[in-house]
Amino acid sequence: MSKLPQLTINGLAQAVQLSERVHWIGALDPSLRTFDIILKTANGTTYNAYVVRGSEGIAVIDTVKEGFSSDFFARLESVARYDEIKVIVLNHLEPDHTGALPELMRRAPQARVYISQKAQSMLKALLKQDEFDYTPVMTGDQVSLGDRSLAFFHTPYLHWPDTQCTYLVEEQTLFSGDVFGCHFCDVRLFNDEVGDFRFSFEYYYAHIMRPFKDYVNRALALLEPLPLTTILPAHGPLLRDQPKKYVQRYRELSSAVLQSEISTGEKTLLIFYISSYGNTRRMAEAIYEGAMEVEHVRVSLYDLEGSEITPFVDLIEGADGIIFGTPTINGDAVKPVWDLLSSLAVINLKSKLGGVFGSYGWTGEGVKMVEDRLRGLKLRVPIPGIRIKLIPTDEEIESCREFGQNLAQDLLGLRQPRVIDMADLA
Ligand code: FEO
């Protein structure tokens, strides 16, 4: 049976040795059930922080959430004196990693703080002061601790603009911040000792990193060439067994779009609708027919009643254009449409084409509401939504067909950009 890391002695928190010169000085938060409002944490989380001892001084890498400061300082004091601390590295300034920073700076005033260049304004806001010493760093910068050195890799938007990773060159160890982390609390700490955390790892990626896939790929281009014996993330298990496996998994997840039969040069257009009396469905079918008349656009039609949301989110991530059809009920678009829209925050929608249509009985606000939401999600909505009162006439069906055709042509860049009169949007 494996030996548990000794986290306390006589009730006092202790550092956990990871190598001759590296210790874990983080904190466990097993009771947490929701993180940042949106993330579920079924068995809590950890706030991982580390100490690196070099021949000419000590570096502290990240701190913990404020309420866990006493464990952090007790662990730090078990392996270092404050006057030995030369360097404080913050890979990311979110409060779960900087809660103990102001007090650490008070206790080790000689230590220099190293942050990414993008973190400067955040640090000032966090400390509520403008004048203090720190060193902004970028990819390629290093700091020496004598016989140990730390190299910095700027990895923006994983998942804040400020995020960076720090590499302990002599031990091939990556302090990765939130990257490769997950919310999983287990006193056994190491990935080859803890319970099965695959679900947490994937869930964390899906909610925290997936919206920034392009940035994940850019970060991987920096990190993949590094020799790695260990990855030490800011949350969850410490990845000492097969660390490259987690890098590879990020590569797979950030590359994945649904396999499709779409040939190069073709665009994909998805039409989602829901219909109470069949009127919005008739509009959807006419839009579908109109769009299909345009060559090199692959059009698909989906009734929102026919599927769970997750497969639709995956489809939308890989699509070039998305059109939503909603009736207006009680002055609003209907819940299945809002449910799908609210699930799209985890993917990058910027510059995808959007469109909206729907039938209504009295007022028809739903179409405009969804249109506003699409613009808020950074979709391009080149043609105002189309609304039809109750049962569409033949003429109105024809206008739907044209709407679909125009949007499909727009996807291919075949329509002139249209100047929208603000009055049309009122
Ligand atoms: Fe773990 Fe983004 O803070």
PDB file of N, CA and C in Angstrom, residues 303-347:
ATOM      1  N   ASP A 303     -34.462  20.075 -35.546  1.00  0.00           N
ATOM      2  CA  ASP A 303     -35.522  20.453 -34.611  1.00  0.00           C
ATOM      3  C   ASP A 303     -34.960  20.328 -33.197  1.00  0.00           C
ATOM      4  N   LEU A 304     -34.984  21.407 -32.435  1.00  0.00           N
ATOM      5  CA  LEU A 304     -34.399  21.388 -31.092  1.00  0.00           C
ATOM      6  C   LEU A 304     -35.079  20.387 -30.162  1.00  0.00           C
ATOM      7  N   GLU A 305     -36.298  19.997 -30.525  1.00  0.00           N
ATOM      8  CA  GLU A 305     -36.988  18.999 -29.688  1.00  0.00           C
ATOM      9  C   GLU A 305     -36.349  17.621 -29.814  1.00  0.00           C
ATOM     10  N   GLY A 306     -35.486  17.443 -30.827  1.00  0.00           N
ATOM     11  CA  GLY A 306     -35.034  16.089 -31.161  1.00  0.00           C
ATOM     12  C   GLY A 306     -33.699  15.693 -30.584  1.00  0.00           C
ATOM     13  N   SER A 307     -33.076  16.530 -29.723  1.00  0.00           N
ATOM     14  CA  SER A 307     -31.761  16.128 -29.223  1.00  0.00           C
ATOM     15  C   SER A 307     -31.456  16.807 -27.897  1.00  0.00           C
ATOM     16  N   GLU A 308     -30.494  16.231 -27.192  1.00  0.00           N
ATOM     17  CA  GLU A 308     -29.895  16.925 -26.053  1.00  0.00           C
ATOM     18  C   GLU A 308     -29.061  18.090 -26.595  1.00  0.00           C
ATOM     19  N   ILE A 309     -28.642  18.955 -25.723  1.00  0.00           N
ATOM     20  CA  ILE A 309     -27.919  20.155 -26.157  1.00  0.00           C
ATOM     21  C   ILE A 309     -26.467  19.877 -26.551  1.00  0.00           C
ATOM     22  N   THR A 310     -25.788  18.999 -25.807  1.00  0.00           N
ATOM     23  CA  THR A 310     -24.336  18.843 -25.998  1.00  0.00           C
ATOM     24  C   THR A 310     -23.928  18.541 -27.446  1.00  0.00           C
ATOM     25  N   PRO A 311     -24.598  17.595 -28.134  1.00  0.00           N
ATOM     26  CA  PRO A 311     -24.178  17.357 -29.521  1.00  0.00           C
ATOM     27  C   PRO A 311     -24.367  18.587 -30.408  1.00  0.00           C
ATOM     28  N   PHE A 312     -25.379  19.389 -30.111  1.00  0.00           N
ATOM     29  CA  PHE A 312     -25.579  20.610 -30.898  1.00  0.00           C
ATOM     30  C   PHE A 312     -24.444  21.614 -30.659  1.00  0.00           C
ATOM     31  N   VAL A 313     -23.983  21.696 -29.414  1.00  0.00           N
ATOM     32  CA  VAL A 313     -22.866  22.613 -29.122  1.00  0.00           C
ATOM     33  C   VAL A 313     -21.636  22.185 -29.922  1.00  0.00           C
ATOM     34  N   ASP A 314     -21.386  20.868 -29.964  1.00  0.00           N
ATOM     35  CA  ASP A 314     -20.241  20.375 -30.738  1.00  0.00           C
ATOM     36  C   ASP A 314     -20.403  20.689 -32.221  1.00  0.00           C
ATOM     37  N   LEU A 315     -21.626  20.523 -32.739  1.00  0.00           N
ATOM     38  CA  LEU A 315     -21.874  20.839 -34.146  1.00  0.00           C
ATOM     39  C   LEU A 315     -21.615  22.312 -34.428  1.00  0.00           C
ATOM     40  N   ILE A 316     -22.127  23.160 -33.539  1.00  0.00           N
ATOM     41  CA  ILE A 316     -22.001  24.611 -33.740  1.00  0.00           C
ATOM     42  C   ILE A 316     -20.536  25.031 -33.717  1.00  0.00           C
ATOM     43  N   GLU A 317     -19.756  24.390 -32.856  1.00  0.00           N
ATOM     44  CA  GLU A 317     -18.336  24.755 -32.778  1.00  0.00           C
ATOM     45  C   GLU A 317     -17.649  24.581 -34.134  1.00  0.00           C
ATOM     46  N   GLY A 318     -18.064  23.552 -34.881  1.00  0.00           N
ATOM     47  CA  GLY A 318     -17.412  23.299 -36.163  1.00  0.00           C
ATOM     48  C   GLY A 318     -18.077  23.978 -37.345  1.00  0.00           C
ATOM     49  N   ALA A 319     -19.187  24.691 -37.122  1.00  0.00           N
ATOM     50  CA  ALA A 319     -19.952  25.251 -38.245  1.00  0.00           C
ATOM     51  C   ALA A 319     -19.493  26.662 -38.598  1.00  0.00           C
ATOM     52  N   ASP A 320     -19.831  27.066 -39.821  1.00  0.00           N
ATOM     53  CA  ASP A 320     -19.516  28.442 -40.243  1.00  0.00           C
ATOM     54  C   ASP A 320     -20.682  29.388 -39.988  1.00  0.00           C
ATOM     55  N   GLY A 321     -21.897  28.870 -40.081  1.00  0.00           N
ATOM     56  CA  GLY A 321     -23.070  29.720 -39.876  1.00  0.00           C
ATOM     57  C   GLY A 321     -24.151  28.999 -39.092  1.00  0.00           C
ATOM     58  N   ILE A 322     -24.928  29.773 -38.304  1.00  0.00           N
ATOM     59  CA  ILE A 322     -25.978  29.181 -37.470  1.00  0.00           C
ATOM     60  C   ILE A 322     -27.220  30.062 -37.563  1.00  0.00           C
ATOM     61  N   ILE A 323     -28.352  29.443 -37.841  1.00  0.00           N
ATOM     62  CA  ILE A 323     -29.616  30.177 -37.891  1.00  0.00           C
ATOM     63  C   ILE A 323     -30.560  29.566 -36.860  1.00  0.00           C
ATOM     64  N   PHE A 324     -31.209  30.432 -36.090  1.00  0.00           N
ATOM     65  CA  PHE A 324     -32.122  29.967 -35.046  1.00  0.00           C
ATOM     66  C   PHE A 324     -33.551  30.384 -35.377  1.00  0.00           C
ATOM     67  N   GLY A 325     -34.469  29.437 -35.208  1.00  0.00           N
ATOM     68  CA  GLY A 325     -35.883  29.755 -35.383  1.00  0.00           C
ATOM     69  C   GLY A 325     -36.626  29.580 -34.079  1.00  0.00           C
ATOM     70  N   THR A 326     -37.334  30.631 -33.655  1.00  0.00           N
ATOM     71  CA  THR A 326     -38.063  30.540 -32.395  1.00  0.00           C
ATOM     72  C   THR A 326     -39.419  31.228 -32.500  1.00  0.00           C
ATOM     73  N   PRO A 327     -40.459  30.590 -31.997  1.00  0.00           N
ATOM     74  CA  PRO A 327     -41.713  31.325 -31.834  1.00  0.00           C
ATOM     75  C   PRO A 327     -41.545  32.342 -30.701  1.00  0.00           C
ATOM     76  N   THR A 328     -42.468  33.274 -30.600  1.00  0.00           N
ATOM     77  CA  THR A 328     -42.497  34.170 -29.443  1.00  0.00           C
ATOM     78  C   THR A 328     -43.669  33.746 -28.561  1.00  0.00           C
ATOM     79  N   ILE A 329     -43.360  33.404 -27.334  1.00  0.00           N
ATOM     80  CA  ILE A 329     -44.419  33.021 -26.390  1.00  0.00           C
ATOM     81  C   ILE A 329     -44.239  33.852 -25.133  1.00  0.00           C
ATOM     82  N   ASN A 330     -45.317  34.496 -24.710  1.00  0.00           N
ATOM     83  CA  ASN A 330     -45.258  35.410 -23.554  1.00  0.00           C
ATOM     84  C   ASN A 330     -44.155  36.459 -23.714  1.00  0.00           C
ATOM     85  N   GLY A 331     -44.056  36.992 -24.929  1.00  0.00           N
ATOM     86  CA  GLY A 331     -43.124  38.097 -25.172  1.00  0.00           C
ATOM     87  C   GLY A 331     -41.669  37.697 -25.155  1.00  0.00           C
ATOM     88  N   ASP A 332     -41.371  36.423 -25.354  1.00  0.00           N
ATOM     89  CA  ASP A 332     -39.977  35.980 -25.253  1.00  0.00           C
ATOM     90  C   ASP A 332     -39.735  34.842 -26.242  1.00  0.00           C
ATOM     91  N   ALA A 333     -38.448  34.654 -26.600  1.00  0.00           N
ATOM     92  CA  ALA A 333     -38.071  33.425 -27.299  1.00  0.00           C
ATOM     93  C   ALA A 333     -38.290  32.270 -26.331  1.00  0.00           C
ATOM     94  N   VAL A 334     -38.318  31.042 -26.865  1.00  0.00           N
ATOM     95  CA  VAL A 334     -38.700  29.926 -25.996  1.00  0.00           C
ATOM     96  C   VAL A 334     -37.474  29.283 -25.331  1.00  0.00           C
ATOM     97  N   LYS A 335     -37.736  28.580 -24.237  1.00  0.00           N
ATOM     98  CA  LYS A 335     -36.660  28.077 -23.372  1.00  0.00           C
ATOM     99  C   LYS A 335     -35.631  27.194 -24.107  1.00  0.00           C
ATOM    100  N   PRO A 336     -36.041  26.239 -24.963  1.00  0.00           N
ATOM    101  CA  PRO A 336     -35.008  25.402 -25.600  1.00  0.00           C
ATOM    102  C   PRO A 336     -33.987  26.231 -26.390  1.00  0.00           C
ATOM    103  N   VAL A 337     -34.448  27.341 -26.959  1.00  0.00           N
ATOM    104  CA  VAL A 337     -33.518  28.194 -27.703  1.00  0.00           C
ATOM    105  C   VAL A 337     -32.559  28.885 -26.732  1.00  0.00           C
ATOM    106  N   TRP A 338     -33.107  29.424 -25.658  1.00  0.00           N
ATOM    107  CA  TRP A 338     -32.221  30.071 -24.665  1.00  0.00           C
ATOM    108  C   TRP A 338     -31.271  29.050 -24.043  1.00  0.00           C
ATOM    109  N   ASP A 339     -31.759  27.833 -23.804  1.00  0.00           N
ATOM    110  CA  ASP A 339     -30.889  26.806 -23.216  1.00  0.00           C
ATOM    111  C   ASP A 339     -29.685  26.544 -24.116  1.00  0.00           C
ATOM    112  N   LEU A 340     -29.951  26.430 -25.415  1.00  0.00           N
ATOM    113  CA  LEU A 340     -28.830  26.187 -26.334  1.00  0.00           C
ATOM    114  C   LEU A 340     -27.896  27.396 -26.361  1.00  0.00           C
ATOM    115  N   LEU A 341     -28.481  28.587 -26.449  1.00  0.00           N
ATOM    116  CA  LEU A 341     -27.636  29.786 -26.504  1.00  0.00           C
ATOM    117  C   LEU A 341     -26.773  29.929 -25.253  1.00  0.00           C
ATOM    118  N   SER A 342     -27.349  29.595 -24.105  1.00  0.00           N
ATOM    119  CA  SER A 342     -26.570  29.762 -22.874  1.00  0.00           C
ATOM    120  C   SER A 342     -25.486  28.705 -22.744  1.00  0.00           C
ATOM    121  N   SER A 343     -25.558  27.677 -23.575  1.00  0.00           N
ATOM    122  CA  SER A 343     -24.519  26.629 -23.536  1.00  0.00           C
ATOM    123  C   SER A 343     -23.357  26.940 -24.468  1.00  0.00           C
ATOM    124  N   LEU A 344     -23.458  28.030 -25.205  1.00  0.00           N
ATOM    125  CA  LEU A 344     -22.445  28.296 -26.222  1.00  0.00           C
ATOM    126  C   LEU A 344     -21.247  29.066 -25.695  1.00  0.00           C
ATOM    127  N   ALA A 345     -21.298  29.443 -24.406  1.00  0.00           N
ATOM    128  CA  ALA A 345     -20.180  30.215 -23.843  1.00  0.00           C
ATOM    129  C   ALA A 345     -18.886  29.420 -23.837  1.00  0.00           C
ATOM    130  N   VAL A 346     -18.975  28.081 -23.958  1.00  0.00           N
ATOM    131  CA  VAL A 346     -17.757  27.263 -23.876  1.00  0.00           C
ATOM    132  C   VAL A 346     -17.048  27.132 -25.223  1.00  0.00           C
ATOM    133  N   ILE A 347     -17.605  27.740 -26.275  1.00  0.00           N
ATOM    134  CA  ILE A 347     -16.918  27.631 -27.569  1.00  0.00           C
ATOM    135  C   ILE A 347     -16.694  29.016 -28.157  1.00  0.00           C
TER     136      ILE A 347
END
